[in-house]
CSV table of C-alpha atoms in Angstrom, one decimal:
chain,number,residue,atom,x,y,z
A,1,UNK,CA,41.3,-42.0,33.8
A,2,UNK,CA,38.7,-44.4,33.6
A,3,UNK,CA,36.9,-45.3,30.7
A,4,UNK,CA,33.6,-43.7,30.2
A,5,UNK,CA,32.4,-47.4,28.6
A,6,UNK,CA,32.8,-49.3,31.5
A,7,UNK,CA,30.3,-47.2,33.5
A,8,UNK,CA,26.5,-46.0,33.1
A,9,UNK,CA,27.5,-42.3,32.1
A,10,UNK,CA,25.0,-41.8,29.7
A,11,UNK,CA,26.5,-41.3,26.3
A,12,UNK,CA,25.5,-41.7,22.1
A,13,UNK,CA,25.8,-45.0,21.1
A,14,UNK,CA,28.5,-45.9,18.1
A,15,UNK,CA,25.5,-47.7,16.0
A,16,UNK,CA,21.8,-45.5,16.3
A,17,UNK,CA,19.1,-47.6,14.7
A,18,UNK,CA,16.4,-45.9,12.6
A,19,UNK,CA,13.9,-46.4,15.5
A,20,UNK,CA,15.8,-45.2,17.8
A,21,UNK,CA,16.0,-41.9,15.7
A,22,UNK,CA,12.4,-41.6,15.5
A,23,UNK,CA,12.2,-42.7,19.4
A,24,UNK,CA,14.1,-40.8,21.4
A,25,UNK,CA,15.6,-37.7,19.0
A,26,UNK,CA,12.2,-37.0,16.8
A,27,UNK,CA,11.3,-33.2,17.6
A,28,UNK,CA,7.5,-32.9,18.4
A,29,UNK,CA,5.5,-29.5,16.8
A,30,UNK,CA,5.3,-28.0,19.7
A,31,UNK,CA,9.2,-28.3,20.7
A,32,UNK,CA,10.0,-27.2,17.4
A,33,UNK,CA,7.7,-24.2,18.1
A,34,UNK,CA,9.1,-23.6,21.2
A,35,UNK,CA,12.6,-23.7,20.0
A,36,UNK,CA,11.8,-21.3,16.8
A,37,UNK,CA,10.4,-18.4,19.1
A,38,UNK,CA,14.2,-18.8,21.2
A,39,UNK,CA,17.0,-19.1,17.9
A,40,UNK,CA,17.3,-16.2,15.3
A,41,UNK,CA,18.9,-18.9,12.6
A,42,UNK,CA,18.6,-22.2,11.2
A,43,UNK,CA,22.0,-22.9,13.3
A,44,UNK,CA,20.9,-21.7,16.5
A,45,UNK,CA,17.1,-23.7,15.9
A,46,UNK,CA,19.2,-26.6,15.1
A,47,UNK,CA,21.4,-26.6,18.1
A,48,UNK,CA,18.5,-25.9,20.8
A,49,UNK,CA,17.0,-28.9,19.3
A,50,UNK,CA,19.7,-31.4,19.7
A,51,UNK,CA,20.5,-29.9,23.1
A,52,UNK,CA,16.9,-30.4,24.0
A,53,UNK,CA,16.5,-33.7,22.8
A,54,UNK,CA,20.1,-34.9,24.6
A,55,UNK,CA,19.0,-33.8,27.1
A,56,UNK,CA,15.8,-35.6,27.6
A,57,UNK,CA,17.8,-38.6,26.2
A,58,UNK,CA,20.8,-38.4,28.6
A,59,UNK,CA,19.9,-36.4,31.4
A,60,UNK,CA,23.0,-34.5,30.3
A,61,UNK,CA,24.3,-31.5,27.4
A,62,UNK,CA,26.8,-32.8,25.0
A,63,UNK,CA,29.2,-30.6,23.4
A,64,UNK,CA,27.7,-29.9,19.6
A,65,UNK,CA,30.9,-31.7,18.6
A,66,UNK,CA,30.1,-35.0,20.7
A,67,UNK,CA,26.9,-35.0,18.4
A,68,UNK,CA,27.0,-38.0,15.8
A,69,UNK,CA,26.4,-37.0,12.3
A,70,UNK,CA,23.6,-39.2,11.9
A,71,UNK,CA,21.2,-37.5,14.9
A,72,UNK,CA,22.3,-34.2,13.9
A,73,UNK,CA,21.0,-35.1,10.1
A,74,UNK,CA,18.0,-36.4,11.4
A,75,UNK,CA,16.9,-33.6,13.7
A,76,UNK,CA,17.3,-31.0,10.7
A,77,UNK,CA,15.9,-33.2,8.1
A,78,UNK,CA,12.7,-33.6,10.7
A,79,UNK,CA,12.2,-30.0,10.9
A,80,UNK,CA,13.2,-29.1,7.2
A,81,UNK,CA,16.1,-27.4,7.3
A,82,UNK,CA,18.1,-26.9,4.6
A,83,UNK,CA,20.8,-28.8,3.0
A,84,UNK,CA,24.1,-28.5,4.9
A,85,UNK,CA,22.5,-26.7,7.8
A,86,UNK,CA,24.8,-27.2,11.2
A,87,UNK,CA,24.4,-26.7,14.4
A,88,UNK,CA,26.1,-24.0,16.0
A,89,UNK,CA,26.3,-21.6,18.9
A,90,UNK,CA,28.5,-19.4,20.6
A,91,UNK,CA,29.4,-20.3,24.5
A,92,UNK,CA,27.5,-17.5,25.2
A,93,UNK,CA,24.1,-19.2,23.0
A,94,UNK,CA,24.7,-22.3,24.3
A,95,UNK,CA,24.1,-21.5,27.7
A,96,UNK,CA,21.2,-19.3,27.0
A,97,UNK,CA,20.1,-23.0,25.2
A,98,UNK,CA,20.6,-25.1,28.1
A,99,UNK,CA,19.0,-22.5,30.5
A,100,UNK,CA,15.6,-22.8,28.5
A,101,UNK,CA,16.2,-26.9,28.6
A,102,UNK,CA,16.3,-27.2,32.0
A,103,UNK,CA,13.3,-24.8,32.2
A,104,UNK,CA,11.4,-26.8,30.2
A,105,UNK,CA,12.3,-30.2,31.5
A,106,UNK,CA,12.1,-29.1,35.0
A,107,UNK,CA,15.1,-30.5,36.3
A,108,UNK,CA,17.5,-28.6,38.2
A,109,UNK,CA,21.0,-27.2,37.7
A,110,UNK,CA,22.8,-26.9,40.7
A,111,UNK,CA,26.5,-28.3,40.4
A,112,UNK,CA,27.5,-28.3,43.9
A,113,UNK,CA,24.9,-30.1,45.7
A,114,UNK,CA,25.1,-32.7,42.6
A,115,UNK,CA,28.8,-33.0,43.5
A,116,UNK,CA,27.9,-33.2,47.3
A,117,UNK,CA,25.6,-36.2,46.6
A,118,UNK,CA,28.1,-37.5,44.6
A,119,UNK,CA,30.8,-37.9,46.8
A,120,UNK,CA,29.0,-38.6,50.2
A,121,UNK,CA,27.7,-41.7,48.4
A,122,UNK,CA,31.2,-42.7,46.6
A,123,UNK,CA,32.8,-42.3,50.2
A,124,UNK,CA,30.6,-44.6,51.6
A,125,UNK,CA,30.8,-47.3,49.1
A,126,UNK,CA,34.3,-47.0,48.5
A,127,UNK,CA,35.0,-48.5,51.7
A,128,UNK,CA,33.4,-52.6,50.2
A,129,UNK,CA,34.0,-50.8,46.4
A,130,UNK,CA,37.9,-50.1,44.7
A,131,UNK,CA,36.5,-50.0,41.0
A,132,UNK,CA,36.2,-46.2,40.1
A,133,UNK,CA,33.5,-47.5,36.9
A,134,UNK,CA,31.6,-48.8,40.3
A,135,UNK,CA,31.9,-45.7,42.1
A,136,UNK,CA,30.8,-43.3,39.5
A,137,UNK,CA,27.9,-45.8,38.7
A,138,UNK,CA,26.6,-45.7,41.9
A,139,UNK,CA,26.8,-41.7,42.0
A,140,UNK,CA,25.3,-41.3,38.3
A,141,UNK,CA,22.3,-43.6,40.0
A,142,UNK,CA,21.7,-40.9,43.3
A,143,UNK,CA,22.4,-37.4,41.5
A,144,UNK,CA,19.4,-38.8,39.0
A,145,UNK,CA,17.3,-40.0,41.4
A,146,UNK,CA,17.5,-36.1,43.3
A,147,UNK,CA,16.7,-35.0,39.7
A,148,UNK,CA,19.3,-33.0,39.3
A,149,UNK,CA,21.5,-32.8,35.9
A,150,UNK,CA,24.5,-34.5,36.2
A,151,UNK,CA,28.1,-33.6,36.7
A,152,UNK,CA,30.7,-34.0,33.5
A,153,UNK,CA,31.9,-37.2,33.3
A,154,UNK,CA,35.5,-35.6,33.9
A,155,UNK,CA,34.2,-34.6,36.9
A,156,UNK,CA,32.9,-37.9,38.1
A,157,UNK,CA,36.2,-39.4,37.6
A,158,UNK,CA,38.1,-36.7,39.3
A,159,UNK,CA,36.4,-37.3,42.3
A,160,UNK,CA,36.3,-40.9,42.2
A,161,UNK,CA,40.1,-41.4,42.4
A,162,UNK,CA,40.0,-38.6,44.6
A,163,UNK,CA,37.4,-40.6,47.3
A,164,UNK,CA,39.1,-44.0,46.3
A,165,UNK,CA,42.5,-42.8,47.3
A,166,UNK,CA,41.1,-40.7,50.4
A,167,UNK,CA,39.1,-44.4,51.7
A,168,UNK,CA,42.4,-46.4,50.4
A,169,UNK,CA,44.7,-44.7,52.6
A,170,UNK,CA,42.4,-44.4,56.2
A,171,UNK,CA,42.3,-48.3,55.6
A,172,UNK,CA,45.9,-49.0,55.1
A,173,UNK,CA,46.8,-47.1,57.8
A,174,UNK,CA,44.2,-48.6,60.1
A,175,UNK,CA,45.8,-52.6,59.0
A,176,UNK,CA,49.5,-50.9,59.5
A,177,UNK,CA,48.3,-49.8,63.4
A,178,UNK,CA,47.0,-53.4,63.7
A,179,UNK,CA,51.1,-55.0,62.9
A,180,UNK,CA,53.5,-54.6,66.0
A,181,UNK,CA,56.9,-54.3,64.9
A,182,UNK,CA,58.1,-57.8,64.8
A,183,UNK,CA,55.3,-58.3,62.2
A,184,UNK,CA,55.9,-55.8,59.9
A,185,UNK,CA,59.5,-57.1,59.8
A,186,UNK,CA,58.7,-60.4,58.9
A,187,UNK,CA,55.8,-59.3,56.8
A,188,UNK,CA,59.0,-56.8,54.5
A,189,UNK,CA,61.2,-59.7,54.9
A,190,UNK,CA,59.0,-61.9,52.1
A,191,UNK,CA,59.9,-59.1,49.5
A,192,UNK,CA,64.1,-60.1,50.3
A,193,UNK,CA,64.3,-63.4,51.6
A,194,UNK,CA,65.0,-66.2,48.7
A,195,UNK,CA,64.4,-69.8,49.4
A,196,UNK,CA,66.4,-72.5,48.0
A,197,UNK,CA,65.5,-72.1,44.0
A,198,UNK,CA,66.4,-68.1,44.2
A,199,UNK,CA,62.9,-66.2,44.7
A,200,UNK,CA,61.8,-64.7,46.9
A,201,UNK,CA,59.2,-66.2,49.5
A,202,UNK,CA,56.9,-63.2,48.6
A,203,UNK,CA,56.4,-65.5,45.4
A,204,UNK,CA,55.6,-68.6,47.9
A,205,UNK,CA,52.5,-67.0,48.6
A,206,UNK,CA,51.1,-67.3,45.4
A,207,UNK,CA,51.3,-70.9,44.3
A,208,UNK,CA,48.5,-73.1,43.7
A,209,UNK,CA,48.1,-76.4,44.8
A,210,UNK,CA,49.6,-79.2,42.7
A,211,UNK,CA,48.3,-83.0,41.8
A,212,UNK,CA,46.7,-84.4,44.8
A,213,UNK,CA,49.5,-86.7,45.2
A,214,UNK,CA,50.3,-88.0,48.8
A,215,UNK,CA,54.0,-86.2,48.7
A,216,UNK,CA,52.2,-82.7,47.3
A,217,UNK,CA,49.9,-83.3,50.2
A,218,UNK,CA,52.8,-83.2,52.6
A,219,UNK,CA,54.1,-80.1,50.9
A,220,UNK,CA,51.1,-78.5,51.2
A,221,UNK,CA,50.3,-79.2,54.9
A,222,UNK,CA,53.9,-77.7,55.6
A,223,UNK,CA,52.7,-74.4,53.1
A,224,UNK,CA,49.9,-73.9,55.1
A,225,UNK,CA,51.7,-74.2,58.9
A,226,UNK,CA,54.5,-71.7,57.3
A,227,UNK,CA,51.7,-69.3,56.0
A,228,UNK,CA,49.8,-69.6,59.2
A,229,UNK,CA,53.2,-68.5,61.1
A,230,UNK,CA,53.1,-65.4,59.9
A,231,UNK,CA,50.1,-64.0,61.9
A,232,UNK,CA,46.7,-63.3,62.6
A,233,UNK,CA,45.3,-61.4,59.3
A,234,UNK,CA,42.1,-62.1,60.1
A,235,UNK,CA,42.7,-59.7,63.7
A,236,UNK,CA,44.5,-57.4,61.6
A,237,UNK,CA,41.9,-57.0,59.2
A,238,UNK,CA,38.5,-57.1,61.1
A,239,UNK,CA,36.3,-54.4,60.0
A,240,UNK,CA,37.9,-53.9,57.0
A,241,UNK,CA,35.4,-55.4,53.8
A,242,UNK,CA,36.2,-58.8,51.9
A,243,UNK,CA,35.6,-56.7,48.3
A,244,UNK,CA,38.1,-54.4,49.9
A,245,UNK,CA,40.8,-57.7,50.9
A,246,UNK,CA,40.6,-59.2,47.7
A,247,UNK,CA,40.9,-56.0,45.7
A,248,UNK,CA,44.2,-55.4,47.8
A,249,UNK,CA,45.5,-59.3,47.5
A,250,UNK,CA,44.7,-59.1,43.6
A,251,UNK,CA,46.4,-55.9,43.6
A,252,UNK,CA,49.9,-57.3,45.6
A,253,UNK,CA,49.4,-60.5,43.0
A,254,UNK,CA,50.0,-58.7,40.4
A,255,UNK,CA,53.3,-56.9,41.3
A,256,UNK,CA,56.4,-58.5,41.6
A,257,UNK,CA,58.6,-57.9,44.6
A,258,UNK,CA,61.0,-55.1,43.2
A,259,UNK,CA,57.3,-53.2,42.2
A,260,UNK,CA,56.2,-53.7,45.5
A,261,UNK,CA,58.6,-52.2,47.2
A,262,UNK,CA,58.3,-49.0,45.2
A,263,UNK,CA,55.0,-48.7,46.8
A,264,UNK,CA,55.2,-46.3,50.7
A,265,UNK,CA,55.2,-48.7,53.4
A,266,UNK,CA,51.9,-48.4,55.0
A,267,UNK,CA,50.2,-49.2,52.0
A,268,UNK,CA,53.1,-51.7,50.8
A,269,UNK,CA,52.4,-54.0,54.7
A,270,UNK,CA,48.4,-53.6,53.7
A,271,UNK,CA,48.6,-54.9,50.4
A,272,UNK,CA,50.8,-58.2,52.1
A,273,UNK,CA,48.8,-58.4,54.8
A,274,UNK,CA,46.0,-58.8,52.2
A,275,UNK,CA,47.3,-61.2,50.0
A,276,UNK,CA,49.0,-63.4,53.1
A,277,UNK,CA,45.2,-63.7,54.5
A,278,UNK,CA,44.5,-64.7,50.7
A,279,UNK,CA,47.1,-67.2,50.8
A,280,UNK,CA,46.0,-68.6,54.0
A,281,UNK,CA,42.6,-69.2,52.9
A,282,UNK,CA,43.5,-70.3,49.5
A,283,UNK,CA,46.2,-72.9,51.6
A,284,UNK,CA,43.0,-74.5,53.4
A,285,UNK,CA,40.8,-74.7,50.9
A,286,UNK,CA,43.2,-76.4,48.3
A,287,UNK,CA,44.1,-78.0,51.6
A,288,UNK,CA,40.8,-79.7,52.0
A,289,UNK,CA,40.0,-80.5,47.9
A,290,UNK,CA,43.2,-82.1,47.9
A,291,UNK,CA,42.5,-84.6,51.0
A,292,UNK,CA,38.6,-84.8,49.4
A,293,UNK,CA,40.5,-85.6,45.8
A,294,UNK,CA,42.6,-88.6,48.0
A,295,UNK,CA,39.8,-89.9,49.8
A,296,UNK,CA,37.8,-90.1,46.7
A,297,UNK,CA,40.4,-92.0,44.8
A,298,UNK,CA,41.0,-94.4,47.5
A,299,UNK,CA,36.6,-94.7,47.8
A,300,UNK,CA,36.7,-95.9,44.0
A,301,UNK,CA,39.6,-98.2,44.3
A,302,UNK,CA,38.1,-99.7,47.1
A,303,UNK,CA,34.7,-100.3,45.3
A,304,UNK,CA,36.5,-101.6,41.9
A,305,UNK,CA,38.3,-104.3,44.4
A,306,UNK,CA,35.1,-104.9,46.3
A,307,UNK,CA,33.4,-105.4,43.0
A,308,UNK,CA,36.4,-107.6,41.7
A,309,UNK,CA,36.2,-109.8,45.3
A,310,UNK,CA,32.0,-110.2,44.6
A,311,UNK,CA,33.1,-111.2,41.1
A,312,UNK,CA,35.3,-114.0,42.4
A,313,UNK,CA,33.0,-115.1,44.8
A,314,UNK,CA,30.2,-115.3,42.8
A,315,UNK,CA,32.3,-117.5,40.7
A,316,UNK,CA,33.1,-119.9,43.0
A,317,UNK,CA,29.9,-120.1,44.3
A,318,UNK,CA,28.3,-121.0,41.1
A,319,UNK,CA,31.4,-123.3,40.8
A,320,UNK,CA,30.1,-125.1,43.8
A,321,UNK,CA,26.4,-125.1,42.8
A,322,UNK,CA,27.5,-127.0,39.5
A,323,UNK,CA,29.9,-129.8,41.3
A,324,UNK,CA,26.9,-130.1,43.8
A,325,UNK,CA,24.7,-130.9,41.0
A,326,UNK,CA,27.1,-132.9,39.0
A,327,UNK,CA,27.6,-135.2,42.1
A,328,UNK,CA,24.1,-135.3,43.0
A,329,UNK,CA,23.0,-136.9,39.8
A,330,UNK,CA,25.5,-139.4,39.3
A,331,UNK,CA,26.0,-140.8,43.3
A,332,UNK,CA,22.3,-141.6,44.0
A,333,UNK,CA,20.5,-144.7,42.8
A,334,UNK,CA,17.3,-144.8,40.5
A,335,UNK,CA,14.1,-145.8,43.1
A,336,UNK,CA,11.8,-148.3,41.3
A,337,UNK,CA,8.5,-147.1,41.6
A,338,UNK,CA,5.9,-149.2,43.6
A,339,UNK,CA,3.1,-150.7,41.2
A,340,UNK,CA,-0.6,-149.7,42.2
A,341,UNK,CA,-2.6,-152.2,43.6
A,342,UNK,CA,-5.8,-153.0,45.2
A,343,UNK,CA,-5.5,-152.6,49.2
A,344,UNK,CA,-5.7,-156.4,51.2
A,345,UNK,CA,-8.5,-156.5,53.2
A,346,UNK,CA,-7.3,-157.7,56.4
């Protein structure tokens, strides 16, 4: 089951702040008027109340239980009711109570064209979507915008998993038409096969790339040609979405091979499928940082030695300047200077 606080299903918070008491859950006179003239004791006034503000809260009716302590206090309090006063209502009352709600509020109650909305739009975004919270998130969003009252969150959830494993299946089985036979043995082969340390090559398809040494380079050139060999994932999985792949591959990462083969055997060739075209990928791109991570290195090695060669050179040259000027001043003779004189007339 999935957990109501990972989606948008509307529910009380854990922590209500005094404004949000007097925002959303303060009774107005006329809605305490209008629930007076419908309850025949302080009980029944109290429960239409909280079921009426809930409802213009949520957008849904809580079970009197659900309701914290500290609404519930506030609501009678507000309305002056006295000490120790709790809601209640029979089943009976508390459909009579949610009746007059929806009158009031306008929206409509009609359970099976909520739960038709509901599941033509999971259906159709389960095929890119896997997470159920996602699913029932993007339902909650279409039953409210048709202003209609929403389905039990037990109900959401039910048919969630329900579409989810409905979508799951039509696309495994579409990837297991794509495999000829010689594929799907190799593919079933990774989960028995053992290379030379004892695991299985099933495991080979999850390593990461190591330092960007020259020698790992090699080893990873030869991980991508062996991953490549072992087909076309990206024929076998055209149309199908990249959510959907990498849901899948995270899914076949997880497990171990003994876990995986407990799974049938069109979805168990999916799932590989799925995490070999992960691994394929994943091969290139470490792949290509690796080479970048060489080329760079050998870049800055280059410029510290071209640096270190202009250093050198540079001292020399000034070495040469200073011998130039050390030779100059000491090899050529002092000219007397010629004293002025008035010009002969010739």
């Amino acid at each position: 089951m999935t957990s109501i606080e990972r989606t948008a299903f509307p529910r009380f918070k854990r922590l209500i702040t005094a404004h949000e008491l007097h925002l959303f859950f303060a009774p107005s006179r006329d809605e305490v008027e209008w629930a007076a003239a419908r309850s025949d004791s302080d009980e029944h006034l109290l429960a239409q109340l909280l079921a009426l503000k809930s409802y213009q809260r949520m957008g849904c009716f809580p079970k009197l239980d659900e309701v914290p302590e500290t609404v519930a206090d506030f609501v009678r309090r507000a309305v002056d009711l006295p000490e120790g006063t709790v809601p209640r209502a029979s089943n009976r009352t508390a459909e009579r109570q949610r009746t007059a709600v929806r009158q009031r509020t306008g929206l409509s109650y009609d359970k099976a064209k909520a739960r038709k909305i509901a599941e033509a739009v999971m259906r159709s975004e389960a095929v890119s979507k896997n997470r159920p919270a996602d699913l029932i998130n993007i339902a909650l969003e279409k039953v409210v915008e048709a202003g209609l009252e929403l389905p039990g969150f037990t109900t959401l959830d039910a048919l969630a998993a329900k579409v989810r494993t409905e979508v799951n299946t039509s696309i495994c089985l579409g990837i297991y038409d794509q495999l000829s036979e010689a594929h799907r043995e190799r593919l079933l082969a990774l989960l028995s096969d053992k290379d030379e340390s004892g695991t299985t090559r099933y495991n080979r398809l999850k390593q990461s790339a190591k330092a960007p040494t020259w020698s790992h380079f090699r080893s990873q050139a030869e991980h991508l040609g062996w991953v490549d060999e072992l087909g076309e994932t990206g024929v076998w999985l055209a149309g199908v979405a990249s959510g959907k792949v990498t849901d899948f591959a995270g899914e076949a990462a997880a497990a171990d091979a003994p876990g995986l083969r407990d799974y049938n055997l069109m979805k168990r060739l999916a799932l590989l499928v799925c995490l070999v075209h992960r691994a394929r990928m994943r091969a290139r791109d470490d792949l290509t940082t690796m080479f970048c991570k060489r080329i760079a290195l050998q870049v800055k090695r280059a410029k510290a030695e071209l640096e270190s060669i202009r250093e050198q050179q540079q001292a020399i040259v000034e070495a040469l300047i200073g011998n130039y000027r050390t030779c100059s001043s000491t090899s050529t003779p002092a000219v007397p200077s010629r004293p002025r004189g008035r010009r002969r007339r010739r």
